[in-house]
Coordinates of N, CA and C in Angstrom, one line a residue:
M1 N -34.6 -18.5 118.5 CA -33.3 -18.9 117.9 C -33.4 -18.6 116.4
R2 N -32.4 -18.0 115.9 CA -32.4 -17.7 114.5 C -32.1 -19.0 113.7
R3 N -32.5 -18.9 112.4 CA -32.4 -20.1 111.6 C -30.9 -20.6 111.5
A4 N -30.0 -19.6 111.3 CA -28.6 -20.0 111.2 C -28.1 -20.8 112.4
E5 N -28.6 -20.3 113.6 CA -28.2 -20.9 114.8 C -28.8 -22.3 114.9
R6 N -30.1 -22.4 114.5 CA -30.7 -23.8 114.5 C -30.0 -24.7 113.6
L7 N -29.6 -24.3 112.4 CA -28.9 -25.2 111.4 C -27.6 -25.6 112.0
F8 N -26.9 -24.7 112.7 CA -25.6 -25.0 113.3 C -25.8 -26.0 114.5
Q9 N -26.9 -25.8 115.3 CA -27.2 -26.7 116.4 C -27.6 -28.1 115.9
I10 N -28.3 -28.2 114.8 CA -28.6 -29.5 114.2 C -27.4 -30.2 113.8
I11 N -26.4 -29.6 113.2 CA -25.1 -30.2 112.8 C -24.4 -30.6 114.1
Q12 N -24.4 -29.8 115.1 CA -23.7 -30.2 116.3 C -24.3 -31.4 117.0
I13 N -25.6 -31.4 117.0 CA -26.3 -32.6 117.6 C -26.0 -33.9 116.9
L14 N -26.1 -33.8 115.5 CA -25.8 -35.0 114.7 C -24.3 -35.4 114.9
R15 N -23.5 -34.4 114.9 CA -22.0 -34.7 115.1 C -21.7 -35.4 116.4
A16 N -22.5 -35.1 117.4 CA -22.3 -35.6 118.8 C -22.8 -37.0 118.9
N17 N -23.6 -37.5 118.0 CA -24.3 -38.8 118.1 C -23.8 -39.7 117.0
R18 N -23.4 -40.9 117.4 CA -22.9 -41.9 116.5 C -24.0 -42.6 115.7
S19 N -25.1 -42.7 116.3 CA -26.3 -43.4 115.7 C -27.3 -42.3 115.2
A20 N -28.3 -42.8 114.5 CA -29.3 -41.9 113.9 C -30.1 -41.2 115.0
V21 N -30.4 -40.0 114.7 CA -31.2 -39.1 115.7 C -32.5 -38.9 115.0
T22 N -33.6 -39.2 115.7 CA -34.9 -39.0 115.1 C -35.3 -37.6 115.0
G23 N -36.2 -37.3 114.0 CA -36.6 -35.9 113.8 C -37.3 -35.4 115.1
R24 N -38.1 -36.2 115.8 CA -38.8 -35.8 117.0 C -37.8 -35.4 118.0
R25 N -36.7 -36.2 118.2 CA -35.7 -35.8 119.2 C -35.0 -34.5 118.9
L26 N -34.7 -34.3 117.6 CA -34.0 -33.1 117.2 C -35.0 -31.9 117.4
A27 N -36.2 -32.0 117.0 CA -37.2 -31.0 117.2 C -37.3 -30.6 118.7
D28 N -37.4 -31.7 119.5 CA -37.6 -31.4 121.0 C -36.4 -30.7 121.6
E29 N -35.2 -31.2 121.2 CA -33.9 -30.5 121.7 C -33.8 -29.1 121.3
L30 N -34.3 -28.8 120.1 CA -34.2 -27.4 119.6 C -35.4 -26.6 120.0
G31 N -36.5 -27.2 120.5 CA -37.7 -26.5 120.9 C -38.5 -26.0 119.7
I32 N -38.5 -26.7 118.6 CA -39.2 -26.3 117.4 C -40.2 -27.4 117.0
S33 N -41.0 -27.1 116.1 CA -42.0 -28.1 115.5 C -41.3 -29.0 114.6
L34 N -41.9 -30.2 114.4 CA -41.3 -31.2 113.5 C -41.3 -30.6 112.1
R35 N -42.4 -29.9 111.7 CA -42.5 -29.3 110.4 C -41.3 -28.3 110.2
L36 N -41.0 -27.5 111.1 CA -39.8 -26.5 111.0 C -38.5 -27.3 110.9
L37 N -38.4 -28.4 111.6 CA -37.2 -29.2 111.5 C -37.1 -29.8 110.1
Y38 N -38.1 -30.3 109.5 CA -38.1 -30.8 108.2 C -37.6 -29.7 107.2
R39 N -38.1 -28.5 107.4 CA -37.6 -27.4 106.5 C -36.1 -27.1 106.7
D40 N -35.7 -27.1 108.0 CA -34.3 -26.9 108.3 C -33.4 -28.0 107.7
M41 N -33.9 -29.3 107.7 CA -33.1 -30.4 107.2 C -33.0 -30.2 105.7
A42 N -34.1 -29.8 105.0 CA -34.1 -29.6 103.6 C -33.1 -28.5 103.2
E43 N -33.0 -27.4 104.1 CA -32.0 -26.4 103.9 C -30.6 -26.9 104.0
L44 N -30.3 -27.7 105.0 CA -29.0 -28.3 105.1 C -28.6 -29.1 103.9
V45 N -29.5 -29.9 103.4 CA -29.3 -30.7 102.2 C -29.0 -29.8 101.0
A46 N -29.8 -28.7 100.9 CA -29.6 -27.7 99.8 C -28.3 -27.0 99.9
Q47 N -27.7 -26.9 101.1 CA -26.4 -26.3 101.3 C -25.3 -27.3 101.2
Q48 N -25.6 -28.5 100.7 CA -24.7 -29.6 100.5 C -24.1 -30.2 101.8
V49 N -24.8 -30.1 102.9 CA -24.3 -30.7 104.1 C -24.7 -32.2 104.0
P50 N -23.8 -33.1 104.1 CA -24.1 -34.5 103.9 C -24.9 -35.2 105.1
V51 N -26.2 -34.9 105.1 CA -27.1 -35.4 106.1 C -27.9 -36.5 105.4
R52 N -28.0 -37.7 106.0 CA -28.8 -38.7 105.4 C -30.0 -38.9 106.4
G53 N -31.2 -39.1 105.9 CA -32.3 -39.3 106.7 C -33.2 -40.4 106.1
E54 N -33.7 -41.3 107.0 CA -34.6 -42.3 106.6 C -35.8 -42.3 107.5
A55 N -37.0 -42.4 106.9 CA -38.2 -42.4 107.7 C -38.2 -43.6 108.7
G56 N -38.5 -43.3 109.9 CA -38.5 -44.3 111.0 C -37.2 -44.5 111.6
T57 N -36.1 -44.1 111.0 CA -34.8 -44.3 111.6 C -34.2 -43.0 112.1
G58 N -34.2 -42.0 111.4 CA -33.6 -40.7 111.8 C -32.6 -40.2 110.9
Y59 N -31.9 -39.2 111.4 CA -30.9 -38.5 110.6 C -29.5 -38.8 111.1
V60 N -28.5 -38.9 110.1 CA -27.1 -39.1 110.4 C -26.3 -38.1 109.6
L61 N -25.3 -37.6 110.2 CA -24.3 -36.8 109.5 C -23.2 -37.7 109.0
E62 N -23.0 -37.7 107.7 CA -22.0 -38.6 107.1 C -20.6 -38.3 107.6
D63 N -19.8 -39.4 107.7 CA -18.4 -39.2 108.1 C -17.6 -38.3 107.2
G64 N -16.7 -37.6 107.8 CA -15.8 -36.7 107.0 C -16.3 -35.3 106.9
Y65 N -17.5 -35.0 107.3 CA -18.0 -33.6 107.2 C -17.4 -32.8 108.4
D66 N -16.8 -31.7 108.0 CA -16.3 -30.9 109.1 C -16.7 -29.4 108.9
L67 N -17.4 -28.9 109.9 CA -17.7 -27.5 109.9 C -17.3 -27.0 111.3
P68 N -16.2 -26.3 111.3 CA -15.7 -25.9 112.6 C -16.6 -24.9 113.3
P69 N -16.8 -25.1 114.6 CA -17.7 -24.2 115.3 C -17.2 -22.8 115.2
L70 N -18.1 -21.9 114.9 CA -17.8 -20.5 114.6 C -17.5 -19.7 115.9
M71 N -18.2 -20.0 117.0 CA -17.9 -19.3 118.2 C -18.4 -20.1 119.4
L72 N -17.7 -20.0 120.5 CA -18.1 -20.8 121.7 C -19.1 -19.9 122.5
T73 N -19.9 -20.6 123.2 CA -20.8 -19.8 124.1 C -20.0 -19.3 125.3
A74 N -20.6 -18.4 126.1 CA -20.0 -17.8 127.2 C -19.6 -18.9 128.2
D75 N -20.5 -19.9 128.4 CA -20.2 -21.0 129.4 C -19.1 -21.8 128.8
E76 N -19.0 -22.1 127.5 CA -17.9 -22.9 127.0 C -16.6 -22.2 127.1
L77 N -16.6 -20.9 126.9 CA -15.4 -20.1 127.0 C -14.9 -20.1 128.5
E78 N -15.8 -19.9 129.4 CA -15.4 -20.0 130.8 C -14.9 -21.3 131.2
A79 N -15.5 -22.4 130.7 CA -15.0 -23.7 131.0 C -13.6 -24.0 130.4
A80 N -13.4 -23.5 129.2 CA -12.1 -23.6 128.6 C -11.0 -22.8 129.3
M81 N -11.4 -21.6 129.7 CA -10.4 -20.8 130.5 C -10.1 -21.4 131.8
L82 N -11.1 -21.9 132.5 CA -10.8 -22.5 133.8 C -9.9 -23.8 133.7
G83 N -10.3 -24.6 132.7 CA -9.4 -25.8 132.5 C -8.0 -25.4 132.1
A84 N -7.9 -24.5 131.2 CA -6.5 -24.1 130.7 C -5.8 -23.4 131.9
A85 N -6.4 -22.6 132.7 CA -5.8 -22.0 133.9 C -5.3 -23.1 134.8
W86 N -6.1 -24.1 135.0 CA -5.7 -25.2 135.9 C -4.4 -25.9 135.4
V87 N -4.4 -26.2 134.1 CA -3.3 -26.9 133.4 C -2.1 -26.0 133.5
A88 N -2.3 -24.7 133.2 CA -1.1 -23.8 133.2 C -0.4 -23.7 134.6
K89 N -1.2 -23.9 135.7 CA -0.6 -23.9 137.0 C -0.1 -25.3 137.4
R90 N -0.7 -26.4 136.9 CA -0.4 -27.7 137.5 C 0.1 -28.7 136.4
G91 N 0.2 -28.3 135.2 CA 0.6 -29.3 134.2 C 2.1 -29.3 134.1
N92 N 2.6 -30.3 133.3 CA 4.0 -30.4 133.1 C 4.4 -29.2 132.2
T93 N 5.7 -29.0 132.0 CA 6.2 -27.8 131.4 C 5.5 -27.5 130.0
A94 N 5.5 -28.6 129.2 CA 5.0 -28.4 127.8 C 3.5 -28.2 127.8
L95 N 2.7 -28.9 128.7 CA 1.3 -28.7 128.8 C 1.0 -27.3 129.3
A96 N 1.8 -26.9 130.3 CA 1.5 -25.6 130.9 C 1.7 -24.5 129.9
Q97 N 2.7 -24.6 129.1 CA 3.0 -23.6 128.0 C 1.8 -23.6 127.0
G98 N 1.4 -24.8 126.7 CA 0.3 -25.0 125.7 C -1.0 -24.3 126.3
A99 N -1.2 -24.5 127.6 CA -2.4 -23.9 128.2 C -2.3 -22.4 128.2
R100 N -1.1 -21.8 128.5 CA -1.0 -20.4 128.4 C -1.2 -19.9 127.0
D101 N -0.7 -20.6 126.0 CA -0.9 -20.2 124.6 C -2.4 -20.2 124.3
L102 N -3.0 -21.3 124.7 CA -4.5 -21.4 124.5 C -5.2 -20.2 125.1
I103 N -4.9 -19.9 126.3 CA -5.6 -18.7 127.0 C -5.4 -17.5 126.2
A104 N -4.2 -17.2 125.7 CA -3.9 -16.0 124.9 C -4.7 -16.0 123.6
K105 N -4.8 -17.2 123.0 CA -5.6 -17.3 121.7 C -7.1 -17.1 122.0
I106 N -7.6 -17.7 123.1 CA -9.0 -17.5 123.4 C -9.4 -16.0 123.6
V107 N -8.5 -15.4 124.4 CA -8.8 -14.0 124.7 C -8.7 -13.1 123.5
Q108 N -7.8 -13.5 122.6 CA -7.6 -12.7 121.3 C -8.8 -12.8 120.4
V109 N -9.5 -14.0 120.3 CA -10.6 -14.2 119.4 C -11.9 -14.0 120.0
A110 N -12.0 -13.9 121.3 CA -13.3 -13.8 122.0 C -13.9 -12.5 121.7
P111 N -15.2 -12.4 121.7 CA -15.9 -11.1 121.5 C -15.4 -10.1 122.6
A112 N -15.3 -8.8 122.2 CA -14.9 -7.8 123.1 C -15.7 -7.7 124.3
S113 N -17.0 -8.0 124.2 CA -17.9 -7.9 125.4 C -17.5 -9.0 126.5
L114 N -16.9 -10.1 126.1 CA -16.5 -11.2 127.0 C -15.1 -11.1 127.5
R115 N -14.3 -10.3 126.9 CA -12.9 -10.2 127.3 C -12.6 -9.9 128.8
P116 N -13.4 -8.8 129.3 CA -13.1 -8.5 130.7 C -13.4 -9.7 131.6
A117 N -14.4 -10.4 131.4 CA -14.7 -11.6 132.2 C -13.7 -12.6 132.1
L118 N -13.1 -12.8 130.9 CA -12.1 -13.9 130.7 C -10.8 -13.5 131.3
L119 N -10.5 -12.2 131.4 CA -9.3 -11.7 132.1 C -9.4 -11.5 133.6
D120 N -10.6 -11.7 134.1 CA -10.9 -11.5 135.5 C -10.0 -12.4 136.4
E121 N -9.2 -11.8 137.2 CA -8.2 -12.5 138.0 C -8.9 -13.4 139.1
T122 N -10.2 -13.1 139.4 CA -10.9 -13.9 140.4 C -11.4 -15.2 139.7
L123 N -11.3 -15.3 138.4 CA -11.8 -16.5 137.7 C -10.6 -17.5 137.7
K124 N -10.6 -18.3 138.8 CA -9.5 -19.3 138.9 C -10.0 -20.6 139.3
P125 N -9.4 -21.7 138.9 CA -9.8 -23.0 139.3 C -9.5 -23.3 140.8
I126 N -10.4 -24.0 141.4 CA -10.2 -24.4 142.9 C -9.3 -25.6 143.0
S127 N -8.3 -25.5 143.9 CA -7.4 -26.6 144.1 C -7.7 -27.3 145.4
L128 N -8.0 -28.6 145.3 CA -8.3 -29.3 146.6 C -7.0 -29.8 147.2
K129 N -5.9 -29.9 146.5 CA -4.6 -30.3 147.0 C -3.6 -29.3 146.8
P130 N -2.6 -29.2 147.7 CA -1.6 -28.2 147.5 C -0.7 -28.6 146.4
V131 N -0.2 -27.6 145.7 CA 0.7 -27.8 144.5 C 2.1 -28.1 145.0
T132 N 2.7 -29.2 144.6 CA 4.1 -29.4 144.9 C 4.9 -29.4 143.7
P133 N 6.0 -28.7 143.7 CA 6.9 -28.6 142.5 C 7.6 -29.8 142.1

């Protein structure tokens, strides 16, 4: 994993946790050494990311910090497309339109290599109940 990806993952892990996350847990989740994690944390602080860390307690991302995710993984894109397709077919009028708009936006900004898979007509949510109008 490249350094930029690791830094982004650290932010995502901290963002997902309300309480402090230990350095050991972060290092284990990222599959890196504790020493490399400390260097990455120092880099985040140098880039003015508001990360607080205390020995024995762990690291916390301060409230109010917002770094929008730059790109979704292929699995995240597929999950979003399946969910949006389900809502587009079964949601109320406003939600269905919102889901169709979301699908169009996702396809537009997705990497070209993923677009064919996203537009694949066989990628549809499974319905366990018949749809009634």
